[in-house]
mmCIF file of C-alpha atoms and ligand atoms in Angstrom:
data_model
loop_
_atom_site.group_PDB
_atom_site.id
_atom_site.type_symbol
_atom_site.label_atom_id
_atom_site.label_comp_id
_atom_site.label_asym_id
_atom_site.label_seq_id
_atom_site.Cartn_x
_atom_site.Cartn_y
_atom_site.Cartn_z
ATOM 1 C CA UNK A 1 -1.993 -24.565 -8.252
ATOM 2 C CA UNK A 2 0.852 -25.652 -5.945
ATOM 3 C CA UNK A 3 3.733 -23.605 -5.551
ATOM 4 C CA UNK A 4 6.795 -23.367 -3.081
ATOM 5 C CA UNK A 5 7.414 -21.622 -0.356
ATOM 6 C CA UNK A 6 10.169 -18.997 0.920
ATOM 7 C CA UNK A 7 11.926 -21.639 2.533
ATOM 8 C CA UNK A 8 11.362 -24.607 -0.125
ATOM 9 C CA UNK A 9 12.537 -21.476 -2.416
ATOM 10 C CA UNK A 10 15.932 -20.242 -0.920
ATOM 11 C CA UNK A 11 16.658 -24.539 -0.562
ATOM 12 C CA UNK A 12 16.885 -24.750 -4.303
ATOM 13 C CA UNK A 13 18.298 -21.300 -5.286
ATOM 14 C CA UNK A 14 21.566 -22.309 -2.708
ATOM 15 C CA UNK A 15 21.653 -25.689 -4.499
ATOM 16 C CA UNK A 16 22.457 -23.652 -7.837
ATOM 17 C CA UNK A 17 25.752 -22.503 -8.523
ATOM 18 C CA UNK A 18 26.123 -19.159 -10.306
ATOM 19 C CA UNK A 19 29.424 -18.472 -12.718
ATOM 20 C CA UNK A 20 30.932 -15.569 -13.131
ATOM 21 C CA UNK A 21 31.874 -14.128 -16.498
ATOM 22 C CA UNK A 22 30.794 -17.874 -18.460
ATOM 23 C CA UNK A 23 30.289 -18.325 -21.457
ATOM 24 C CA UNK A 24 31.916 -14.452 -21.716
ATOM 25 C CA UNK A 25 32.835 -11.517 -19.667
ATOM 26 C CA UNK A 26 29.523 -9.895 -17.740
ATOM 27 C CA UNK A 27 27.448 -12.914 -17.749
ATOM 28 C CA UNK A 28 27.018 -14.408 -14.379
ATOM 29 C CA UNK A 29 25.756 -18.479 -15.350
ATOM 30 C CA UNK A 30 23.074 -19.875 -13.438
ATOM 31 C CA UNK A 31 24.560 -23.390 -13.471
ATOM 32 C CA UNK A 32 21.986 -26.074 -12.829
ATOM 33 C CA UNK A 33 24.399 -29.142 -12.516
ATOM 34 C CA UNK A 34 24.881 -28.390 -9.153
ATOM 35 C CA UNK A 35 21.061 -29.091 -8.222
ATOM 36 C CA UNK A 36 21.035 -32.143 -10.430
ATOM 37 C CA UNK A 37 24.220 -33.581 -8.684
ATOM 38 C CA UNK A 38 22.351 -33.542 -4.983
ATOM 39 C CA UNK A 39 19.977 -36.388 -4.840
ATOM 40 C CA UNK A 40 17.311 -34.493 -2.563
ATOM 41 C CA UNK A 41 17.010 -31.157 -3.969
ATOM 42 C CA UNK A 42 16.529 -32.684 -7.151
ATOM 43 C CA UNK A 43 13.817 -35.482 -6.419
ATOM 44 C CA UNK A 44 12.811 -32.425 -3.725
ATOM 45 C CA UNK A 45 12.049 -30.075 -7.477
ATOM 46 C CA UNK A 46 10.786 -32.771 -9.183
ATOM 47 C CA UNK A 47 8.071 -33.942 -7.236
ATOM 48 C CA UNK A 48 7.518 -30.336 -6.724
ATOM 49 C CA UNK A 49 6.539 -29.802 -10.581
ATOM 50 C CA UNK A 50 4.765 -33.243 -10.686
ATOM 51 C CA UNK A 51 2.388 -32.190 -7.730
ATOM 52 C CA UNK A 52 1.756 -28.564 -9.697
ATOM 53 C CA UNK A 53 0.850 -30.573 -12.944
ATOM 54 C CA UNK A 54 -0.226 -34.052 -11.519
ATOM 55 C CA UNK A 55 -3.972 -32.828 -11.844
ATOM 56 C CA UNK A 56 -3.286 -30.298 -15.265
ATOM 57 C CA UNK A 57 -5.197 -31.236 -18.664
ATOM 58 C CA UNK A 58 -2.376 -31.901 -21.274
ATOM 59 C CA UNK A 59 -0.585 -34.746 -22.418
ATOM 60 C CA UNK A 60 2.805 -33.817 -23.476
ATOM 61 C CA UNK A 61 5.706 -32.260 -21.922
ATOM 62 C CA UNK A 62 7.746 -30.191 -24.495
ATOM 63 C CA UNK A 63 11.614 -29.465 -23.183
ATOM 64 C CA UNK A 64 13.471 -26.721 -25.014
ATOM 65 C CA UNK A 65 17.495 -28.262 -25.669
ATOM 66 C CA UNK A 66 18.732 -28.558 -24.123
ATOM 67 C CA UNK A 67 18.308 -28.030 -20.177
ATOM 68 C CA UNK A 68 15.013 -28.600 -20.883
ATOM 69 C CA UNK A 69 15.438 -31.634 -21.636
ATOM 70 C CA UNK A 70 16.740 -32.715 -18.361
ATOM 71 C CA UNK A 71 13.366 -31.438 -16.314
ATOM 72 C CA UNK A 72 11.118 -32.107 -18.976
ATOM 73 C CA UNK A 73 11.658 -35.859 -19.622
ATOM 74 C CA UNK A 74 12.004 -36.296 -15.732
ATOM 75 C CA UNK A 75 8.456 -35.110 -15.614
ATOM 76 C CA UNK A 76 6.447 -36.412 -18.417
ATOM 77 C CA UNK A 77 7.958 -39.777 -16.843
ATOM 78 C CA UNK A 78 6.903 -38.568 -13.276
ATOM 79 C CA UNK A 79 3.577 -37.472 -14.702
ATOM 80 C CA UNK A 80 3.298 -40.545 -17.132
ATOM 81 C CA UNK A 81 2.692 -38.462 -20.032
ATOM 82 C CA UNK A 82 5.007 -37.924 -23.785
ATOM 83 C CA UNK A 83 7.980 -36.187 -24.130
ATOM 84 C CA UNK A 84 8.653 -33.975 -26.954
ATOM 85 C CA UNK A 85 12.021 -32.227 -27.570
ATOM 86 C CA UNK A 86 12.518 -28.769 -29.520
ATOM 87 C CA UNK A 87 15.766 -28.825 -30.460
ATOM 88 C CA UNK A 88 18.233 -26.849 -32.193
ATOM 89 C CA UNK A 89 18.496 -26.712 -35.913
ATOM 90 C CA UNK A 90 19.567 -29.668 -37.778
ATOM 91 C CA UNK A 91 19.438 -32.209 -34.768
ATOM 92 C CA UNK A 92 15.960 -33.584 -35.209
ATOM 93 C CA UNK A 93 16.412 -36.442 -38.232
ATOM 94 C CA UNK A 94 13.106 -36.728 -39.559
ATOM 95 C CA UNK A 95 11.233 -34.009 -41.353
ATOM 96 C CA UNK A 96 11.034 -30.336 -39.013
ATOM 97 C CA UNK A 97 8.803 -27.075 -38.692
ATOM 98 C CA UNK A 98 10.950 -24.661 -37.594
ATOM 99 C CA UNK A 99 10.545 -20.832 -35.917
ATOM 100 C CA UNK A 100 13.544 -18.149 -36.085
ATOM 101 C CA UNK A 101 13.844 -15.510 -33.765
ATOM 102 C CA UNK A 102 16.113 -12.570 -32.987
ATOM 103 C CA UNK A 103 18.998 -12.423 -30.933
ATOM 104 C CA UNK A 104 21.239 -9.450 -29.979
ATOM 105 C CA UNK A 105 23.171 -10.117 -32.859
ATOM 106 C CA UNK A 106 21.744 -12.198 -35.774
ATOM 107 C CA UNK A 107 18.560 -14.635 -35.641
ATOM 108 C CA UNK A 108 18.896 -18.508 -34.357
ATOM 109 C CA UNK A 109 16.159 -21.149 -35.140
ATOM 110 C CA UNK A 110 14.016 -23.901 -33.247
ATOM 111 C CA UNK A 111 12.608 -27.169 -34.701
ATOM 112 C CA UNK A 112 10.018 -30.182 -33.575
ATOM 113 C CA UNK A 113 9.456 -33.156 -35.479
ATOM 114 C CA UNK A 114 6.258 -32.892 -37.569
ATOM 115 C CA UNK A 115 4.673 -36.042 -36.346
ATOM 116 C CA UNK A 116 5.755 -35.030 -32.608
ATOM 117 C CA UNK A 117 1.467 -35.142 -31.787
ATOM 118 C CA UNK A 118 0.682 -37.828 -34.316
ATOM 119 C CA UNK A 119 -0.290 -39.848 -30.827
ATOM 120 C CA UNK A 120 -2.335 -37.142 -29.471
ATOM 121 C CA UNK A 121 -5.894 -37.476 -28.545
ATOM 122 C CA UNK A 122 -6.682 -34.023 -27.480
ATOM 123 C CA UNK A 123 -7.424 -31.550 -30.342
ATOM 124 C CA UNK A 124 -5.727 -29.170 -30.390
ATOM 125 C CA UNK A 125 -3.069 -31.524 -28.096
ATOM 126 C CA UNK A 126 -2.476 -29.401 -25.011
ATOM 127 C CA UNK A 127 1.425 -29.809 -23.862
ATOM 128 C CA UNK A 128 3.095 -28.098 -20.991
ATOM 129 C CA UNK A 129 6.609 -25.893 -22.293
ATOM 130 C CA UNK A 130 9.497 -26.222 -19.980
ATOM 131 C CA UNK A 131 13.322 -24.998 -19.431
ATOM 132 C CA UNK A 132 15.742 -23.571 -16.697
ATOM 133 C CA UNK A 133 15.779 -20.325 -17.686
ATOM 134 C CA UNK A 134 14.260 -17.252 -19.262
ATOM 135 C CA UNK A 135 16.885 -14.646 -20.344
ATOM 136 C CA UNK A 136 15.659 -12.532 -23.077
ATOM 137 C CA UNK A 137 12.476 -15.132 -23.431
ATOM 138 C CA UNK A 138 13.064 -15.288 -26.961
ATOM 139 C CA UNK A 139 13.530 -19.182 -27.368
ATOM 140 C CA UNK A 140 11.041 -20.102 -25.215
ATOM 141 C CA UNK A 141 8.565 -17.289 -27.421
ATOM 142 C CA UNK A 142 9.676 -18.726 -30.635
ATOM 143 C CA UNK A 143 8.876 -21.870 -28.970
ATOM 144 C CA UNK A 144 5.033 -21.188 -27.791
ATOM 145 C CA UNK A 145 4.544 -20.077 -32.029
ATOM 146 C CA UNK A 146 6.173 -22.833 -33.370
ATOM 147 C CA UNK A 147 3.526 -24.843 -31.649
ATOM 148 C CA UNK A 148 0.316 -22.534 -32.322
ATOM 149 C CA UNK A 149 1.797 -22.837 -35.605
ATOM 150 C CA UNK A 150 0.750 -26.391 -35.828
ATOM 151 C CA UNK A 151 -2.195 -25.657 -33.847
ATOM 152 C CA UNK A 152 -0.914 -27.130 -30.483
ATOM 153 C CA UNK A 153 -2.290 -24.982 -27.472
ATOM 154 C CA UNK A 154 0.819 -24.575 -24.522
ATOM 155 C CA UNK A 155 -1.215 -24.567 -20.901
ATOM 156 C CA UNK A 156 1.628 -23.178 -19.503
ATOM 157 C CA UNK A 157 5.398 -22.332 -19.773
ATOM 158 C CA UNK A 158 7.269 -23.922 -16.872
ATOM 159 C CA UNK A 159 11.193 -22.529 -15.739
ATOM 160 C CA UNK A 160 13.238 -22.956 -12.424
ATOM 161 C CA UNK A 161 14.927 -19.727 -13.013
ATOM 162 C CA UNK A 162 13.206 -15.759 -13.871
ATOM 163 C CA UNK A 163 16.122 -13.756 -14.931
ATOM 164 C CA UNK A 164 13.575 -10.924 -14.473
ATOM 165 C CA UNK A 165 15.996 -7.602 -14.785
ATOM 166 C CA UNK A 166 15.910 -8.911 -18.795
ATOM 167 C CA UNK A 167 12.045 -8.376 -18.826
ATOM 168 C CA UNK A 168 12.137 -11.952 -20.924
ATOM 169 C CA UNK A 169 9.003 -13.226 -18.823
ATOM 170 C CA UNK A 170 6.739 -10.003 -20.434
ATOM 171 C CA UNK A 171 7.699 -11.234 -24.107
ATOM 172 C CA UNK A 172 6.476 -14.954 -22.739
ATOM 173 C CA UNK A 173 3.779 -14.032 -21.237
ATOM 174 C CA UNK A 174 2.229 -12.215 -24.641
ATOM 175 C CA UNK A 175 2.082 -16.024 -25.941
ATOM 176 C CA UNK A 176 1.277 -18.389 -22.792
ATOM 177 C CA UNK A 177 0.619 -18.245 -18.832
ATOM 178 C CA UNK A 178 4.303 -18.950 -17.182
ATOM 179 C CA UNK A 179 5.176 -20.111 -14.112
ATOM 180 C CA UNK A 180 8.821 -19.265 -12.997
ATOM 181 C CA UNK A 181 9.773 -21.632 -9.443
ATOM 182 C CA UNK A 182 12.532 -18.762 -8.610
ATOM 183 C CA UNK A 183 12.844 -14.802 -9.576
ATOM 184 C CA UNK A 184 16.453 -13.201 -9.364
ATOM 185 C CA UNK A 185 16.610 -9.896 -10.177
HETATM 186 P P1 LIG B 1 16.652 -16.672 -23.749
HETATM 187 O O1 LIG B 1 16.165 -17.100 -25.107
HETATM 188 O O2 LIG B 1 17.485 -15.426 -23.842
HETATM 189 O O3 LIG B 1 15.520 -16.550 -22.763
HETATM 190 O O4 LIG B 1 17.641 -17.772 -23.187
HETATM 191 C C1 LIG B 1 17.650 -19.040 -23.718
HETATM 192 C C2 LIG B 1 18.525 -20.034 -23.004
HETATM 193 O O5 LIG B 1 19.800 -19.520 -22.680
HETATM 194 C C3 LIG B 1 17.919 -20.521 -21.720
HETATM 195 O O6 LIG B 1 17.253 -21.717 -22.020
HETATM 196 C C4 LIG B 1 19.086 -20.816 -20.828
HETATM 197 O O7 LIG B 1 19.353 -22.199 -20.828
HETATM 198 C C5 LIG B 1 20.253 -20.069 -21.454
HETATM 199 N N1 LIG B 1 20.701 -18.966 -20.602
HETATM 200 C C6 LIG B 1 20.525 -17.643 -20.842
HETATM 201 N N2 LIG B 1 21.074 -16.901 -19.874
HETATM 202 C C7 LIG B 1 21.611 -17.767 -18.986
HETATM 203 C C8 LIG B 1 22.314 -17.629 -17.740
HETATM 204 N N3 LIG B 1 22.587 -16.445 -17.205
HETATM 205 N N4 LIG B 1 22.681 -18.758 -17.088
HETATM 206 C C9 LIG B 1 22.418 -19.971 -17.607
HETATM 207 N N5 LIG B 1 21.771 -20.172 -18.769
HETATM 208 C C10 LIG B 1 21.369 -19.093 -19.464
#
């Protein structure tokens, strides 16, 4: 499958603006507004991910909120395919299956609409997970068995951004087959 190379790599890492100390002391924030605000690089990415998937055998694109949401609906548009969002708890209106998972401190909690793959006419439906960025890689985890949980199969999980020092991408990987556009270490 299609990837990027050094060059095409280092454009869109200096189009994204890293924070210092947000949202608290010792986290440096990969901030992705910066790419979004520049016309090129960000039709540059997105064609980028559509050629990678253009040819791939699923049918929905699944964003994680909510950065996810951003890349993901760009490309199921891009790709003419669904969207689906995962969002945080109590945002979805309709009836939920939800996944906790751990954080440092305490547990947090994903949802997706129950009828999200009513439409599907794959079985199992076969969606592609995105998001910027994996940390710890415990949303995007939590994500990947919220959907086995309702028997979806996830063909791949998609991010712009490896934080790889955090080791996130080996708890992903246990689930799903990722592909991360940038690694920063
Ligand atoms: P995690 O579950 O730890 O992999 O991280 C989940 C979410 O936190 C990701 O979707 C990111 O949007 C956000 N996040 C974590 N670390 C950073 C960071 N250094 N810069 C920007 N976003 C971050």
């Amino acid at each position: 499958m299609v990837t990027l190379s050094d060059e095409e790599k280092a454009y869109i890492s200096s189009k994204i603006r890293s924070v210092v100390d947000f949202p608290k002391p010792g986290i440096i924030f990969k901030d992705i507004t910066t790419l979004l605000n520049d016309q090129e690089a960000f039709s540059f990415l997105m064609n980028h991910l559509a050629k990678r998937y253009e040819k791939s055998d699923f049918e929905f694109v699944i964003g994680i909120e909510s950065r996810g949401f951003i890349f993901g609906a760009a490309l199921a548009a891009l790709l003419g395919r669904a969207f689906v969002p995962i969002r945080k708890p109590k945002k979805l209106p309709y009836t939920t299956i939800s996944e906790k998972y751990a954080l440092e401190y305490g547990i947090d909690e994903i949802e997706i609409h129950i009828d999200a793959f009513s439409t599907a006419k794959q079985n199992p439906p076969k969606v592609l997970l995105i998001d910027d960025i994996i940390a710890t890689g415990g949303t995007a985890s939590a994500a990947v068995k919220l959907l086995q949980k309702i028997n979806v199969e996830c063909v791949e999980a998609c991010f712009l951004i490896n934080l790889k020092s955090l080791k996130g991408d080996e708890e992903i990987a246990k689930t799903t087959p990722i592909y991360s556009i940038l690694e920063v270490f």
